[in-house]
Amino acid sequence: MFPLITAFSRTKLFEKFAHDRVVEVLKKEPVRPDAPLFLLTANHCRVKRIGFSMVNVRRVAKELSVDSFPESIFLMRKTDDIRRCGSSLTSSKGFSGNGRAALSQMIEDSHETSHVLVDVMSVIWTRLDDCRGPMWKHGLLALQILKKVLVDGPLAAICEATDNIDKIRALKSYTETAKHSHRDEVQAIAKEIYNLLVDRARLFRLRREEAEKRRQIKTGTSSAVKRRAPVRLNMGFKNLHQALRPGSV
């Protein structure tokens, strides 16, 4: 983030941004309640004569977001839970509880893309960065979750993964652990995820198949035809119907 801000501070766009903020201060116009959080925070610091430091800005922004948007309290608690759950699911110590249910719930929650998905992906990238030596399992588990998010999660997850495809490509040649079996496991799933990202048709076909499976489980129905007996060419219509009819008929 720091290199990005440093580059931004040297552009004409930053000069215009700073100029517009100065004009706003000189005009002394009241800030509307639905203004962006940055403007609300800057106005609060200016009116209350609070120093515009990182610590003060974080504190004021948090207070204003809670006061202005009560639902943000729920989101803050939710994202904290998501980060803890993601860290536990990708820990080499193992997850204490029903890991399958926790993962399914986290994938379901990640459809809230503004906050929850960001935290889920943040945990994944953090784990991929520290999967060296004895921490190899962090990377393996993070990749397994990433694949699950790509297949069952929101479409925005595909964009997030594509933005960091270099990390996944690098893990195709993973050599940060001494055991060949561990290397092979990480490399195999990294290759699988990479191939899904570069072959969108295959990825979306897999998403449709998994969505249909979830629908069938939820509704208790199946679109598959159940064969009750072997089908022969010389079978009569009645026997053929009994052999091929769906179970609900």
PDB file of C-alpha atoms in Angstrom:
ATOM      1  CA  MET A   1       0.000   0.000   0.000  1.00  0.00           C
ATOM      2  CA  PHE A   2       2.813   2.449   0.844  1.00  0.00           C
ATOM      3  CA  PRO A   3       4.428   2.261  -2.643  1.00  0.00           C
ATOM      4  CA  LEU A   4       0.989   2.832  -4.183  1.00  0.00           C
ATOM      5  CA  ILE A   5       0.343   5.924  -2.059  1.00  0.00           C
ATOM      6  CA  THR A   6       3.870   7.209  -2.701  1.00  0.00           C
ATOM      7  CA  ALA A   7       3.340   6.965  -6.452  1.00  0.00           C
ATOM      8  CA  PHE A   8      -0.101   8.576  -6.132  1.00  0.00           C
ATOM      9  CA  SER A   9       1.341  11.525  -4.186  1.00  0.00           C
ATOM     10  CA  ARG A  10       3.544  12.437  -7.168  1.00  0.00           C
ATOM     11  CA  THR A  11       0.729  12.629  -9.711  1.00  0.00           C
ATOM     12  CA  LYS A  12      -1.396  15.503 -10.973  1.00  0.00           C
ATOM     13  CA  LEU A  13      -4.429  13.663  -9.658  1.00  0.00           C
ATOM     14  CA  PHE A  14      -3.129  14.020  -6.104  1.00  0.00           C
ATOM     15  CA  GLU A  15      -2.562  17.757  -6.611  1.00  0.00           C
ATOM     16  CA  LYS A  16      -6.181  18.130  -7.754  1.00  0.00           C
ATOM     17  CA  PHE A  17      -7.364  16.026  -4.825  1.00  0.00           C
ATOM     18  CA  ALA A  18      -5.461  18.208  -2.333  1.00  0.00           C
ATOM     19  CA  HIS A  19      -6.689  21.398  -4.047  1.00  0.00           C
ATOM     20  CA  ASP A  20     -10.331  20.273  -3.839  1.00  0.00           C
ATOM     21  CA  ARG A  21      -9.944  19.449  -0.150  1.00  0.00           C
ATOM     22  CA  VAL A  22      -8.499  22.928   0.538  1.00  0.00           C
ATOM     23  CA  VAL A  23     -11.417  24.525  -1.310  1.00  0.00           C
ATOM     24  CA  GLU A  24     -13.877  22.508   0.785  1.00  0.00           C
ATOM     25  CA  VAL A  25     -12.226  23.717   3.993  1.00  0.00           C
ATOM     26  CA  LEU A  26     -12.203  27.370   2.880  1.00  0.00           C
ATOM     27  CA  LYS A  27     -15.851  27.302   1.878  1.00  0.00           C
ATOM     28  CA  LYS A  28     -16.797  25.949   5.323  1.00  0.00           C
ATOM     29  CA  GLU A  29     -19.781  24.177   3.858  1.00  0.00           C
ATOM     30  CA  PRO A  30     -21.461  21.603   6.112  1.00  0.00           C
ATOM     31  CA  VAL A  31     -20.673  17.997   5.285  1.00  0.00           C
ATOM     32  CA  ARG A  32     -23.729  15.949   4.395  1.00  0.00           C
ATOM     33  CA  PRO A  33     -24.476  12.899   6.546  1.00  0.00           C
ATOM     34  CA  ASP A  34     -24.289  10.637   3.472  1.00  0.00           C
ATOM     35  CA  ALA A  35     -20.861  11.962   2.470  1.00  0.00           C
ATOM     36  CA  PRO A  36     -17.969   9.480   2.094  1.00  0.00           C
ATOM     37  CA  LEU A  37     -16.438   8.316   5.357  1.00  0.00           C
ATOM     38  CA  PHE A  38     -13.174  10.101   4.542  1.00  0.00           C
ATOM     39  CA  LEU A  39     -14.924  13.481   4.320  1.00  0.00           C
ATOM     40  CA  LEU A  40     -16.869  12.802   7.517  1.00  0.00           C
ATOM     41  CA  THR A  41     -13.665  11.887   9.323  1.00  0.00           C
ATOM     42  CA  ALA A  42     -11.738  14.893   8.008  1.00  0.00           C
ATOM     43  CA  ASN A  43     -14.582  17.245   8.947  1.00  0.00           C
ATOM     44  CA  HIS A  44     -14.847  15.771  12.448  1.00  0.00           C
ATOM     45  CA  CYS A  45     -11.115  16.186  13.040  1.00  0.00           C
ATOM     46  CA  ARG A  46     -11.229  19.758  11.755  1.00  0.00           C
ATOM     47  CA  VAL A  47     -14.261  20.816  13.807  1.00  0.00           C
ATOM     48  CA  LYS A  48     -13.076  19.109  16.996  1.00  0.00           C
ATOM     49  CA  ARG A  49      -9.485  20.284  16.400  1.00  0.00           C
ATOM     50  CA  ILE A  50      -8.141  16.737  16.499  1.00  0.00           C
ATOM     51  CA  GLY A  51      -4.777  16.043  14.926  1.00  0.00           C
ATOM     52  CA  PHE A  52      -5.025  14.277  11.577  1.00  0.00           C
ATOM     53  CA  SER A  53      -2.732  11.413  12.574  1.00  0.00           C
ATOM     54  CA  MET A  54      -3.112   7.747  11.665  1.00  0.00           C
ATOM     55  CA  VAL A  55      -4.190   6.797  15.183  1.00  0.00           C
ATOM     56  CA  ASN A  56      -6.809   9.565  15.378  1.00  0.00           C
ATOM     57  CA  VAL A  57      -8.118   8.908  11.886  1.00  0.00           C
ATOM     58  CA  ARG A  58      -8.605   5.203  12.627  1.00  0.00           C
ATOM     59  CA  ARG A  59     -10.387   5.937  15.901  1.00  0.00           C
ATOM     60  CA  VAL A  60     -12.651   8.638  14.458  1.00  0.00           C
ATOM     61  CA  ALA A  61     -13.457   6.634  11.321  1.00  0.00           C
ATOM     62  CA  LYS A  62     -14.444   3.628  13.432  1.00  0.00           C
ATOM     63  CA  GLU A  63     -16.647   5.750  15.706  1.00  0.00           C
ATOM     64  CA  LEU A  64     -18.348   7.492  12.792  1.00  0.00           C
ATOM     65  CA  SER A  65     -18.935   4.276  10.863  1.00  0.00           C
ATOM     66  CA  VAL A  66     -20.599   2.671  13.887  1.00  0.00           C
ATOM     67  CA  ASP A  67     -22.737   5.761  14.570  1.00  0.00           C
ATOM     68  CA  SER A  68     -23.734   6.266  10.935  1.00  0.00           C
ATOM     69  CA  PHE A  69     -24.184   2.642   9.943  1.00  0.00           C
ATOM     70  CA  PRO A  70     -25.451   0.401  12.792  1.00  0.00           C
ATOM     71  CA  GLU A  71     -25.196  -2.658  10.549  1.00  0.00           C
ATOM     72  CA  SER A  72     -21.437  -2.124  10.461  1.00  0.00           C
ATOM     73  CA  ILE A  73     -21.256  -3.403  14.054  1.00  0.00           C
ATOM     74  CA  PHE A  74     -22.516  -6.766  12.826  1.00  0.00           C
ATOM     75  CA  LEU A  75     -20.087  -6.722   9.899  1.00  0.00           C
ATOM     76  CA  MET A  76     -17.114  -5.904  12.111  1.00  0.00           C
ATOM     77  CA  ARG A  77     -17.939  -8.811  14.399  1.00  0.00           C
ATOM     78  CA  LYS A  78     -18.581 -11.045  11.399  1.00  0.00           C
ATOM     79  CA  THR A  79     -15.276 -10.214   9.740  1.00  0.00           C
ATOM     80  CA  ASP A  80     -13.412 -10.815  12.997  1.00  0.00           C
ATOM     81  CA  ASP A  81     -15.025 -14.242  13.221  1.00  0.00           C
ATOM     82  CA  ILE A  82     -14.193 -14.936   9.576  1.00  0.00           C
ATOM     83  CA  ARG A  83     -10.519 -14.096  10.059  1.00  0.00           C
ATOM     84  CA  ARG A  84     -10.297 -16.331  13.131  1.00  0.00           C
ATOM     85  CA  CYS A  85     -12.105 -19.156  11.352  1.00  0.00           C
ATOM     86  CA  GLY A  86      -9.942 -18.856   8.240  1.00  0.00           C
ATOM     87  CA  SER A  87      -6.758 -18.830  10.286  1.00  0.00           C
ATOM     88  CA  SER A  88      -7.890 -21.913  12.208  1.00  0.00           C
ATOM     89  CA  LEU A  89      -8.897 -23.794   9.059  1.00  0.00           C
ATOM     90  CA  THR A  90      -5.477 -23.150   7.508  1.00  0.00           C
ATOM     91  CA  SER A  91      -3.479 -23.855  10.661  1.00  0.00           C
ATOM     92  CA  SER A  92      -1.043 -26.753  10.700  1.00  0.00           C
ATOM     93  CA  LYS A  93      -2.349 -27.611  14.178  1.00  0.00           C
ATOM     94  CA  GLY A  94      -5.709 -28.639  12.790  1.00  0.00           C
ATOM     95  CA  PHE A  95      -9.211 -27.226  13.254  1.00  0.00           C
ATOM     96  CA  SER A  96     -10.928 -27.891  16.561  1.00  0.00           C
ATOM     97  CA  GLY A  97     -14.488 -28.606  15.530  1.00  0.00           C
ATOM     98  CA  ASN A  98     -16.481 -29.495  12.451  1.00  0.00           C
ATOM     99  CA  GLY A  99     -14.155 -28.204   9.755  1.00  0.00           C
ATOM    100  CA  ARG A 100     -16.466 -29.113   6.873  1.00  0.00           C
ATOM    101  CA  ALA A 101     -19.395 -27.181   8.386  1.00  0.00           C
ATOM    102  CA  ALA A 102     -17.180 -24.208   9.261  1.00  0.00           C
ATOM    103  CA  LEU A 103     -15.797 -24.056   5.730  1.00  0.00           C
ATOM    104  CA  SER A 104     -19.273 -24.283   4.185  1.00  0.00           C
ATOM    105  CA  GLN A 105     -20.502 -21.451   6.401  1.00  0.00           C
ATOM    106  CA  MET A 106     -17.478 -19.319   5.554  1.00  0.00           C
ATOM    107  CA  ILE A 107     -18.054 -19.855   1.830  1.00  0.00           C
ATOM    108  CA  GLU A 108     -21.704 -18.900   2.277  1.00  0.00           C
ATOM    109  CA  ASP A 109     -20.780 -15.768   4.224  1.00  0.00           C
ATOM    110  CA  SER A 110     -18.218 -14.783   1.577  1.00  0.00           C
ATOM    111  CA  HIS A 111     -21.051 -13.851  -0.784  1.00  0.00           C
ATOM    112  CA  GLU A 112     -21.006 -10.568   1.158  1.00  0.00           C
ATOM    113  CA  THR A 113     -18.215  -9.296  -1.076  1.00  0.00           C
ATOM    114  CA  SER A 114     -17.592  -5.855   0.393  1.00  0.00           C
ATOM    115  CA  HIS A 115     -16.164  -7.073   3.700  1.00  0.00           C
ATOM    116  CA  VAL A 116     -16.336 -10.817   4.326  1.00  0.00           C
ATOM    117  CA  LEU A 117     -14.856 -11.938   1.014  1.00  0.00           C
ATOM    118  CA  VAL A 118     -12.025  -9.434   1.411  1.00  0.00           C
ATOM    119  CA  ASP A 119     -11.118 -10.982   4.773  1.00  0.00           C
ATOM    120  CA  VAL A 120     -11.379 -14.539   3.451  1.00  0.00           C
ATOM    121  CA  MET A 121      -9.033 -13.774   0.566  1.00  0.00           C
ATOM    122  CA  SER A 122      -6.714 -11.837   2.869  1.00  0.00           C
ATOM    123  CA  VAL A 123      -6.272 -14.919   5.073  1.00  0.00           C
ATOM    124  CA  ILE A 124      -5.581 -17.040   1.993  1.00  0.00           C
ATOM    125  CA  TRP A 125      -2.884 -14.719   0.616  1.00  0.00           C
ATOM    126  CA  THR A 126      -1.278 -14.385   4.048  1.00  0.00           C
ATOM    127  CA  ARG A 127      -1.062 -18.163   4.400  1.00  0.00           C
ATOM    128  CA  LEU A 128       0.383 -18.540   0.906  1.00  0.00           C
ATOM    129  CA  ASP A 129       3.093 -16.032   1.779  1.00  0.00           C
ATOM    130  CA  ASP A 130       4.256 -17.917   4.889  1.00  0.00           C
ATOM    131  CA  CYS A 131       4.132 -21.520   3.617  1.00  0.00           C
ATOM    132  CA  ARG A 132       7.863 -22.137   3.916  1.00  0.00           C
ATOM    133  CA  GLY A 133       9.578 -25.085   5.564  1.00  0.00           C
ATOM    134  CA  PRO A 134       7.481 -26.586   8.364  1.00  0.00           C
ATOM    135  CA  MET A 135       4.649 -24.184   7.493  1.00  0.00           C
ATOM    136  CA  TRP A 136       4.060 -25.884   4.133  1.00  0.00           C
ATOM    137  CA  LYS A 137       0.645 -27.043   5.277  1.00  0.00           C
ATOM    138  CA  HIS A 138      -0.513 -23.422   5.571  1.00  0.00           C
ATOM    139  CA  GLY A 139      -0.127 -23.101   1.818  1.00  0.00           C
ATOM    140  CA  LEU A 140      -1.747 -26.461   1.073  1.00  0.00           C
ATOM    141  CA  LEU A 141      -4.830 -25.743   3.197  1.00  0.00           C
ATOM    142  CA  ALA A 142      -5.087 -22.181   1.875  1.00  0.00           C
ATOM    143  CA  LEU A 143      -5.034 -23.487  -1.705  1.00  0.00           C
ATOM    144  CA  GLN A 144      -7.730 -26.035  -0.889  1.00  0.00           C
ATOM    145  CA  ILE A 145      -9.929 -23.276   0.515  1.00  0.00           C
ATOM    146  CA  LEU A 146      -9.160 -21.061  -2.475  1.00  0.00           C
ATOM    147  CA  LYS A 147     -10.353 -23.765  -4.850  1.00  0.00           C
ATOM    148  CA  LYS A 148     -13.534 -24.157  -2.801  1.00  0.00           C
ATOM    149  CA  VAL A 149     -14.147 -20.404  -2.905  1.00  0.00           C
ATOM    150  CA  LEU A 150     -13.596 -20.298  -6.668  1.00  0.00           C
ATOM    151  CA  VAL A 151     -16.073 -23.118  -7.253  1.00  0.00           C
ATOM    152  CA  ASP A 152     -18.743 -22.371  -4.628  1.00  0.00           C
ATOM    153  CA  GLY A 153     -18.137 -18.728  -3.706  1.00  0.00           C
ATOM    154  CA  PRO A 154     -19.095 -15.440  -5.383  1.00  0.00           C
ATOM    155  CA  LEU A 155     -17.880 -14.438  -8.836  1.00  0.00           C
ATOM    156  CA  ALA A 156     -15.827 -11.658  -7.250  1.00  0.00           C
ATOM    157  CA  ALA A 157     -13.538 -14.353  -5.831  1.00  0.00           C
ATOM    158  CA  ILE A 158     -12.420 -15.189  -9.378  1.00  0.00           C
ATOM    159  CA  CYS A 159     -11.359 -11.570  -9.889  1.00  0.00           C
ATOM    160  CA  GLU A 160      -9.494 -11.583  -6.573  1.00  0.00           C
ATOM    161  CA  ALA A 161      -7.668 -14.784  -7.478  1.00  0.00           C
ATOM    162  CA  THR A 162      -6.837 -13.540 -10.969  1.00  0.00           C
ATOM    163  CA  ASP A 163      -5.262 -10.408  -9.507  1.00  0.00           C
ATOM    164  CA  ASN A 164      -2.896 -12.652  -7.529  1.00  0.00           C
ATOM    165  CA  ILE A 165      -2.380 -15.341 -10.145  1.00  0.00           C
ATOM    166  CA  ASP A 166       1.398 -14.767  -9.971  1.00  0.00           C
ATOM    167  CA  LYS A 167       1.430 -16.232  -6.458  1.00  0.00           C
ATOM    168  CA  ILE A 168      -0.422 -19.314  -7.653  1.00  0.00           C
ATOM    169  CA  ARG A 169       1.867 -19.677 -10.662  1.00  0.00           C
ATOM    170  CA  ALA A 170       4.901 -19.554  -8.387  1.00  0.00           C
ATOM    171  CA  LEU A 171       3.483 -22.348  -6.225  1.00  0.00           C
ATOM    172  CA  LYS A 172       3.360 -24.638  -9.263  1.00  0.00           C
ATOM    173  CA  SER A 173       7.119 -24.938  -8.727  1.00  0.00           C
ATOM    174  CA  TYR A 174       6.968 -24.987  -4.930  1.00  0.00           C
ATOM    175  CA  THR A 175      10.237 -26.171  -3.355  1.00  0.00           C
ATOM    176  CA  GLU A 176      10.132 -24.581   0.105  1.00  0.00           C
ATOM    177  CA  THR A 177       9.886 -27.882   1.979  1.00  0.00           C
ATOM    178  CA  ALA A 178      12.308 -30.779   2.123  1.00  0.00           C
ATOM    179  CA  LYS A 179       9.826 -33.634   1.686  1.00  0.00           C
ATOM    180  CA  HIS A 180       8.957 -34.461  -1.897  1.00  0.00           C
ATOM    181  CA  SER A 181       5.464 -35.621  -0.937  1.00  0.00           C
ATOM    182  CA  HIS A 182       4.676 -32.219   0.568  1.00  0.00           C
ATOM    183  CA  ARG A 183       6.029 -30.451  -2.511  1.00  0.00           C
ATOM    184  CA  ASP A 184       3.927 -32.622  -4.787  1.00  0.00           C
ATOM    185  CA  GLU A 185       0.726 -31.914  -2.842  1.00  0.00           C
ATOM    186  CA  VAL A 186       1.193 -28.136  -2.976  1.00  0.00           C
ATOM    187  CA  GLN A 187       2.288 -28.157  -6.614  1.00  0.00           C
ATOM    188  CA  ALA A 188      -0.630 -30.364  -7.701  1.00  0.00           C
ATOM    189  CA  ILE A 189      -3.392 -28.180  -6.258  1.00  0.00           C
ATOM    190  CA  ALA A 190      -1.613 -24.986  -7.359  1.00  0.00           C
ATOM    191  CA  LYS A 191      -1.544 -26.320 -10.934  1.00  0.00           C
ATOM    192  CA  GLU A 192      -5.215 -27.282 -10.683  1.00  0.00           C
ATOM    193  CA  ILE A 193      -6.231 -23.793  -9.504  1.00  0.00           C
ATOM    194  CA  TYR A 194      -4.029 -22.113 -12.102  1.00  0.00           C
ATOM    195  CA  ASN A 195      -5.578 -24.196 -14.888  1.00  0.00           C
ATOM    196  CA  LEU A 196      -9.068 -23.269 -13.693  1.00  0.00           C
ATOM    197  CA  LEU A 197      -8.225 -19.569 -13.720  1.00  0.00           C
ATOM    198  CA  VAL A 198      -6.810 -19.640 -17.251  1.00  0.00           C
ATOM    199  CA  ASP A 199      -9.625 -21.894 -18.521  1.00  0.00           C
ATOM    200  CA  ARG A 200     -12.721 -19.928 -17.548  1.00  0.00           C
ATOM    201  CA  ALA A 201     -15.064 -22.169 -19.544  1.00  0.00           C
ATOM    202  CA  ARG A 202     -14.019 -25.160 -17.450  1.00  0.00           C
ATOM    203  CA  LEU A 203     -14.255 -23.155 -14.227  1.00  0.00           C
ATOM    204  CA  PHE A 204     -17.781 -21.935 -14.945  1.00  0.00           C
ATOM    205  CA  ARG A 205     -18.870 -25.412 -16.003  1.00  0.00           C
ATOM    206  CA  LEU A 206     -17.591 -26.736 -12.680  1.00  0.00           C
ATOM    207  CA  ARG A 207     -19.414 -23.947 -10.832  1.00  0.00           C
ATOM    208  CA  ARG A 208     -22.678 -24.880 -12.584  1.00  0.00           C
ATOM    209  CA  GLU A 209     -22.245 -28.558 -11.740  1.00  0.00           C
ATOM    210  CA  GLU A 210     -21.564 -27.820  -8.067  1.00  0.00           C
ATOM    211  CA  ALA A 211     -24.487 -25.389  -7.916  1.00  0.00           C
ATOM    212  CA  GLU A 212     -26.784 -28.080  -9.306  1.00  0.00           C
ATOM    213  CA  LYS A 213     -25.533 -30.559  -6.708  1.00  0.00           C
ATOM    214  CA  ARG A 214     -26.247 -28.075  -3.921  1.00  0.00           C
ATOM    215  CA  ARG A 215     -29.711 -27.431  -5.346  1.00  0.00           C
ATOM    216  CA  GLN A 216     -30.503 -31.146  -5.425  1.00  0.00           C
ATOM    217  CA  ILE A 217     -29.304 -31.614  -1.865  1.00  0.00           C
ATOM    218  CA  LYS A 218     -31.349 -28.635  -0.705  1.00  0.00           C
ATOM    219  CA  THR A 219     -34.559 -29.676  -2.473  1.00  0.00           C
ATOM    220  CA  GLY A 220     -34.081 -33.418  -2.052  1.00  0.00           C
ATOM    221  CA  THR A 221     -34.537 -34.026  -5.768  1.00  0.00           C
ATOM    222  CA  SER A 222     -32.348 -35.465  -8.476  1.00  0.00           C
ATOM    223  CA  SER A 223     -32.436 -34.904 -12.219  1.00  0.00           C
ATOM    224  CA  ALA A 224     -30.643 -38.179 -12.891  1.00  0.00           C
ATOM    225  CA  VAL A 225     -32.581 -41.051 -14.406  1.00  0.00           C
ATOM    226  CA  LYS A 226     -32.468 -44.160 -12.234  1.00  0.00           C
ATOM    227  CA  ARG A 227     -32.283 -47.463 -14.012  1.00  0.00           C
ATOM    228  CA  ARG A 228     -34.166 -50.237 -12.272  1.00  0.00           C
ATOM    229  CA  ALA A 229     -33.123 -52.992 -14.665  1.00  0.00           C
ATOM    230  CA  PRO A 230     -30.850 -53.501 -17.661  1.00  0.00           C
ATOM    231  CA  VAL A 231     -32.250 -52.047 -20.907  1.00  0.00           C
ATOM    232  CA  ARG A 232     -32.571 -54.370 -23.919  1.00  0.00           C
ATOM    233  CA  LEU A 233     -33.673 -53.593 -27.456  1.00  0.00           C
ATOM    234  CA  ASN A 234     -36.420 -56.230 -27.467  1.00  0.00           C
ATOM    235  CA  MET A 235     -38.074 -54.988 -24.244  1.00  0.00           C
ATOM    236  CA  GLY A 236     -41.741 -54.095 -24.344  1.00  0.00           C
ATOM    237  CA  PHE A 237     -42.876 -50.546 -23.680  1.00  0.00           C
ATOM    238  CA  LYS A 238     -44.124 -51.329 -20.154  1.00  0.00           C
ATOM    239  CA  ASN A 239     -40.847 -52.951 -19.106  1.00  0.00           C
ATOM    240  CA  LEU A 240     -38.813 -50.204 -20.787  1.00  0.00           C
ATOM    241  CA  HIS A 241     -40.779 -47.565 -18.900  1.00  0.00           C
ATOM    242  CA  GLN A 242     -40.198 -49.313 -15.577  1.00  0.00           C
ATOM    243  CA  ALA A 243     -36.476 -49.571 -16.330  1.00  0.00           C
ATOM    244  CA  LEU A 244     -36.011 -45.919 -17.230  1.00  0.00           C
ATOM    245  CA  ARG A 245     -38.661 -44.001 -15.304  1.00  0.00           C
ATOM    246  CA  PRO A 246     -37.502 -41.469 -12.691  1.00  0.00           C
ATOM    247  CA  GLY A 247     -37.929 -42.569  -9.110  1.00  0.00           C
ATOM    248  CA  SER A 248     -40.656 -39.971  -8.499  1.00  0.00           C
ATOM    249  CA  VAL A 249     -42.920 -41.346 -11.284  1.00  0.00           C
TER     250      VAL A 249
END
